[in-house]
Tab-separated table of C-alpha atoms in Angstrom:
chain	number	residue	atom	x	y	z
A	1	UNK	CA	92.614	79.574	81.953
A	2	UNK	CA	91.735	83.275	81.946
A	3	UNK	CA	91.728	85.011	78.570
A	4	UNK	CA	94.864	86.956	77.681
A	5	UNK	CA	94.734	89.980	75.393
A	6	UNK	CA	96.507	89.098	72.239
A	7	UNK	CA	97.782	92.660	71.799
A	8	UNK	CA	99.908	92.693	74.976
A	9	UNK	CA	102.916	92.173	72.810
A	10	UNK	CA	103.775	92.781	69.141
A	11	UNK	CA	103.459	89.524	67.328
A	12	UNK	CA	106.530	88.139	65.626
A	13	UNK	CA	107.022	88.888	61.898
A	14	UNK	CA	105.135	86.665	59.381
A	15	UNK	CA	106.741	83.327	58.694
A	16	UNK	CA	107.850	84.428	55.215
A	17	UNK	CA	109.888	87.403	56.471
A	18	UNK	CA	113.591	86.784	56.722
A	19	UNK	CA	115.123	87.325	60.122
A	20	UNK	CA	118.773	87.816	60.767
A	21	UNK	CA	120.087	84.929	62.897
A	22	UNK	CA	121.524	85.936	66.202
A	23	UNK	CA	124.915	84.448	66.978
A	24	UNK	CA	125.341	82.146	69.930
A	25	UNK	CA	128.484	83.221	71.729
A	26	UNK	CA	130.458	80.667	73.698
A	27	UNK	CA	130.511	81.412	77.420
A	28	UNK	CA	133.763	82.779	78.722
A	29	UNK	CA	135.113	83.317	75.190
A	30	UNK	CA	136.005	86.868	76.106
A	31	UNK	CA	137.149	86.350	79.699
A	32	UNK	CA	139.663	84.199	81.559
A	33	UNK	CA	138.215	81.393	83.616
A	34	UNK	CA	138.061	81.385	87.419
A	35	UNK	CA	138.227	78.489	89.888
A	36	UNK	CA	135.169	77.502	91.897
A	37	UNK	CA	137.191	77.820	95.118
A	38	UNK	CA	137.801	81.488	94.311
A	39	UNK	CA	134.134	82.060	93.583
A	40	UNK	CA	133.187	80.511	96.909
A	41	UNK	CA	135.174	83.262	98.642
A	42	UNK	CA	132.921	85.800	96.972
A	43	UNK	CA	129.813	83.813	97.907
A	44	UNK	CA	130.936	83.867	101.526
A	45	UNK	CA	131.600	87.599	101.401
A	46	UNK	CA	135.310	87.249	102.148
A	47	UNK	CA	136.110	90.827	101.269
A	48	UNK	CA	139.779	90.960	102.240
A	49	UNK	CA	140.600	87.630	100.659
A	50	UNK	CA	138.909	88.487	97.353
A	51	UNK	CA	140.546	91.943	97.180
A	52	UNK	CA	143.940	90.409	97.913
A	53	UNK	CA	143.413	87.972	94.996
A	54	UNK	CA	142.486	90.875	92.720
A	55	UNK	CA	145.536	92.786	93.762
A	56	UNK	CA	147.652	89.842	92.632
A	57	UNK	CA	145.680	89.124	89.479
A	58	UNK	CA	143.325	91.899	88.303
A	59	UNK	CA	142.069	89.708	85.447
A	60	UNK	CA	140.046	87.741	87.959
A	61	UNK	CA	137.681	90.697	88.302
A	62	UNK	CA	135.518	89.648	85.347
A	63	UNK	CA	136.744	86.045	84.994
A	64	UNK	CA	133.897	83.553	84.535
A	65	UNK	CA	133.404	79.972	85.677
A	66	UNK	CA	133.700	77.514	82.840
A	67	UNK	CA	130.339	76.603	81.300
A	68	UNK	CA	128.177	78.616	83.684
A	69	UNK	CA	129.601	82.148	83.470
A	70	UNK	CA	129.533	83.020	87.181
A	71	UNK	CA	131.783	85.901	88.268
A	72	UNK	CA	132.893	87.268	91.634
A	73	UNK	CA	130.234	89.910	91.337
A	74	UNK	CA	127.557	87.372	90.445
A	75	UNK	CA	128.369	85.225	93.479
A	76	UNK	CA	128.457	88.171	95.833
A	77	UNK	CA	125.154	89.544	94.493
A	78	UNK	CA	123.461	86.129	94.692
A	79	UNK	CA	124.297	85.891	98.393
A	80	UNK	CA	123.707	89.555	99.193
A	81	UNK	CA	127.295	90.355	100.152
A	82	UNK	CA	126.834	94.111	99.846
A	83	UNK	CA	130.307	95.299	100.990
A	84	UNK	CA	131.901	92.983	98.421
A	85	UNK	CA	129.477	94.005	95.721
A	86	UNK	CA	130.326	97.653	96.422
A	87	UNK	CA	134.039	96.934	96.332
A	88	UNK	CA	133.867	94.975	93.078
A	89	UNK	CA	131.778	97.625	91.353
A	90	UNK	CA	134.242	100.241	92.540
A	91	UNK	CA	136.956	98.323	90.781
A	92	UNK	CA	134.947	98.240	87.586
A	93	UNK	CA	133.312	94.791	87.640
A	94	UNK	CA	131.022	94.198	84.696
A	95	UNK	CA	127.422	93.979	85.964
A	96	UNK	CA	126.213	92.593	82.617
A	97	UNK	CA	128.068	89.299	82.764
A	98	UNK	CA	125.432	86.592	83.209
A	99	UNK	CA	125.865	83.259	84.970
A	100	UNK	CA	123.892	80.456	86.553
A	101	UNK	CA	123.692	77.497	88.883
A	102	UNK	CA	121.753	75.148	86.658
A	103	UNK	CA	119.703	73.639	89.492
A	104	UNK	CA	118.683	77.115	90.718
A	105	UNK	CA	117.925	79.181	87.597
A	106	UNK	CA	118.436	77.001	84.494
A	107	UNK	CA	118.990	80.171	82.486
A	108	UNK	CA	121.872	82.658	82.466
A	109	UNK	CA	121.014	85.642	84.718
A	110	UNK	CA	122.809	88.891	85.398
A	111	UNK	CA	123.863	89.737	89.004
A	112	UNK	CA	120.914	92.113	89.226
A	113	UNK	CA	118.488	89.287	88.451
A	114	UNK	CA	119.898	86.857	91.001
A	115	UNK	CA	120.074	89.565	93.650
A	116	UNK	CA	116.442	90.473	93.005
A	117	UNK	CA	115.383	86.846	92.959
A	118	UNK	CA	117.166	86.267	96.248
A	119	UNK	CA	115.543	89.428	97.731
A	120	UNK	CA	118.897	91.063	98.371
A	121	UNK	CA	117.321	94.522	98.014
A	122	UNK	CA	120.448	96.556	98.880
A	123	UNK	CA	122.418	94.744	96.207
A	124	UNK	CA	119.563	95.181	93.726
A	125	UNK	CA	119.499	98.951	94.290
A	126	UNK	CA	123.253	99.168	93.820
A	127	UNK	CA	123.324	97.000	90.678
A	128	UNK	CA	120.282	98.467	88.880
A	129	UNK	CA	121.950	101.643	87.525
A	130	UNK	CA	124.960	99.658	86.410
A	131	UNK	CA	123.045	96.978	84.546
A	132	UNK	CA	121.999	97.225	80.921
A	133	UNK	CA	118.260	96.637	80.381
A	134	UNK	CA	117.472	93.544	78.377
A	135	UNK	CA	114.442	91.424	77.601
A	136	UNK	CA	115.801	88.210	79.201
A	137	UNK	CA	116.396	89.814	82.621
A	138	UNK	CA	112.940	91.461	82.430
A	139	UNK	CA	111.377	88.112	81.569
A	140	UNK	CA	113.173	86.229	84.367
A	141	UNK	CA	111.969	88.827	86.871
A	142	UNK	CA	108.387	88.786	85.528
A	143	UNK	CA	108.356	92.433	84.466
A	144	UNK	CA	105.524	92.307	81.971
A	145	UNK	CA	105.567	95.983	81.008
A	146	UNK	CA	109.329	95.973	80.455
A	147	UNK	CA	109.056	92.840	78.286
A	148	UNK	CA	106.264	94.447	76.279
A	149	UNK	CA	108.395	97.552	75.726
A	150	UNK	CA	111.303	95.462	74.455
A	151	UNK	CA	109.028	93.608	72.029
A	152	UNK	CA	107.372	96.805	70.806
A	153	UNK	CA	110.843	98.089	69.877
A	154	UNK	CA	111.966	94.794	68.332
A	155	UNK	CA	109.357	92.073	67.694
A	156	UNK	CA	112.033	89.594	66.664
A	157	UNK	CA	113.088	89.321	70.298
A	158	UNK	CA	110.028	87.147	70.963
A	159	UNK	CA	111.829	84.059	69.795
A	160	UNK	CA	115.391	85.313	69.838
A	161	UNK	CA	117.922	83.019	71.588
A	162	UNK	CA	120.004	84.552	74.329
A	163	UNK	CA	123.343	85.160	72.655
A	164	UNK	CA	125.415	84.557	75.789
A	165	UNK	CA	124.163	80.979	76.274
A	166	UNK	CA	126.165	78.432	74.348
A	167	UNK	CA	124.440	75.444	76.004
A	168	UNK	CA	120.747	76.036	75.198
A	169	UNK	CA	118.901	78.211	72.704
A	170	UNK	CA	116.769	79.940	75.329
A	171	UNK	CA	114.266	82.711	74.557
A	172	UNK	CA	112.318	85.202	76.739
A	173	UNK	CA	109.717	82.437	77.231
A	174	UNK	CA	112.330	80.163	78.850
A	175	UNK	CA	113.284	82.993	81.167
A	176	UNK	CA	109.685	83.646	82.137
A	177	UNK	CA	109.138	79.929	82.849
A	178	UNK	CA	112.362	79.617	84.793
A	179	UNK	CA	111.324	82.640	86.845
A	180	UNK	CA	107.919	81.066	87.570
A	181	UNK	CA	105.855	83.942	86.124
A	182	UNK	CA	102.563	82.458	84.942
A	183	UNK	CA	100.976	85.753	83.743
A	184	UNK	CA	104.014	86.599	81.656
A	185	UNK	CA	104.178	83.076	80.237
A	186	UNK	CA	100.536	83.384	79.177
A	187	UNK	CA	101.192	86.792	77.547
A	188	UNK	CA	104.227	85.502	75.655
A	189	UNK	CA	102.340	82.436	74.462
A	190	UNK	CA	99.412	84.616	73.366
A	191	UNK	CA	101.861	86.752	71.409
A	192	UNK	CA	102.995	83.666	69.562
A	193	UNK	CA	106.172	82.648	71.417
A	194	UNK	CA	107.404	79.391	69.939
A	195	UNK	CA	107.058	76.204	72.034
A	196	UNK	CA	107.744	73.532	69.375
A	197	UNK	CA	111.329	72.308	69.574
A	198	UNK	CA	111.724	73.642	73.084
A	199	UNK	CA	109.216	71.229	74.745
A	200	UNK	CA	111.579	69.197	76.938
A	201	UNK	CA	113.579	72.108	78.308
A	202	UNK	CA	110.525	74.309	78.928
A	203	UNK	CA	108.691	71.508	80.738
A	204	UNK	CA	111.752	70.756	82.860
A	205	UNK	CA	112.121	74.452	83.752
A	206	UNK	CA	108.612	74.425	85.295
A	207	UNK	CA	109.905	72.121	88.023
A	208	UNK	CA	106.505	70.520	87.857
A	209	UNK	CA	104.559	73.675	88.768
A	210	UNK	CA	101.059	72.814	87.625
A	211	UNK	CA	100.044	76.195	86.276
A	212	UNK	CA	103.133	76.504	84.111
A	213	UNK	CA	102.926	72.880	82.846
A	214	UNK	CA	99.292	73.327	81.869
A	215	UNK	CA	99.993	76.571	79.990
A	216	UNK	CA	102.749	74.917	78.011
A	217	UNK	CA	100.686	71.803	77.268
A	218	UNK	CA	97.795	73.931	76.122
A	219	UNK	CA	100.198	75.791	73.879
A	220	UNK	CA	101.250	72.567	72.171
A	221	UNK	CA	104.178	71.347	74.227
A	222	UNK	CA	104.674	67.562	73.692
A	223	UNK	CA	104.033	65.873	77.054
A	224	UNK	CA	106.028	62.854	75.864
A	225	UNK	CA	109.187	64.937	76.386
A	226	UNK	CA	108.446	65.510	80.053
A	227	UNK	CA	110.895	64.078	82.576
A	228	UNK	CA	109.421	61.347	84.748
A	229	UNK	CA	111.766	62.501	87.561
A	230	UNK	CA	109.531	65.500	88.228
A	231	UNK	CA	106.272	64.310	86.662
A	232	UNK	CA	105.627	61.981	89.586
A	233	UNK	CA	105.436	64.962	91.939
A	234	UNK	CA	102.511	66.538	90.078
A	235	UNK	CA	98.902	66.401	91.116
A	236	UNK	CA	97.116	63.233	89.953
A	237	UNK	CA	95.162	64.724	87.043
A	238	UNK	CA	98.158	66.361	85.397
A	239	UNK	CA	100.416	63.389	86.150
A	240	UNK	CA	97.949	61.101	84.433
A	241	UNK	CA	97.870	63.396	81.428
A	242	UNK	CA	101.662	63.234	81.135
A	243	UNK	CA	101.919	59.490	81.754
A	244	UNK	CA	99.234	58.879	79.148
A	245	UNK	CA	101.688	60.332	76.664
A	246	UNK	CA	104.306	57.876	77.713
A	247	UNK	CA	106.323	59.959	80.236
C-alpha cells in the first residue's frame, strides 16, 4: 500500500482529553412521515401529481420516509428529475435533509450527494448553493481537500457520529468507505480514524471491494466480523484471509 502522509488531517485529540458527546437524533423526529407511494411519484418525475399533492398538504414538502429519511427532493435529485427539483426548491424544500436506500448508499446522504453520485450534473449544480457544507457529504463524495478543511477546523469530527442517523453510529470513515474512495479512506486511517467497534459495518460497506477491505484489515478491522455473503465474491487470496478468521 502506498505511503500516506500522516499530516493530511489533524489527528484527533489525545485519549485523555474530554470530548463532548454528539447527540444522535432520531430520523424524522422533526418532520411528518411520507408514504413510499408518494415518494415514487417524485422518483418518476411526476411534476403535476407531486405539486397537486403539495397544494393539498404543504407539510409533505419536507416529510421524510420512516427510518430512511428520504424526501420528495431527495428522490427527485437521485433520479435527476430537474424540473421537479427546481419546483420543490422554489417552494422552499430543505436541501439538507439526508436520506438513503440502504442497499445503494448504506449511509444517509443529502440530495446533493446522491445527485452527484448518480451523475445528475444539472441537479448537482442547482442543489450546491442550497446545501450546507458538511464533512459527511464531503467524505461520501471523496473530496479529500474539503474533508481536510473540516478536520482542520474541528479535529473531533474525525470520529464524530453523524447526528441525523439513529440506526448506526457512522463517521466520516464510513462515508468514505460507502462512497468507495480508497485514497480518502487511507488518509482518514492515517489520521487515526477509529476502526475498532465499527468492523462489521465498515467491512460490509466495502461490498467486497478488495482495496477497501485490505485497507480496513491492515488498520485492524476484525475479519471474523465479515459477512460470508459477500466474502465469497472476493479474490482467492483475500477470501482465504477472511475465511481463515472464521468468516
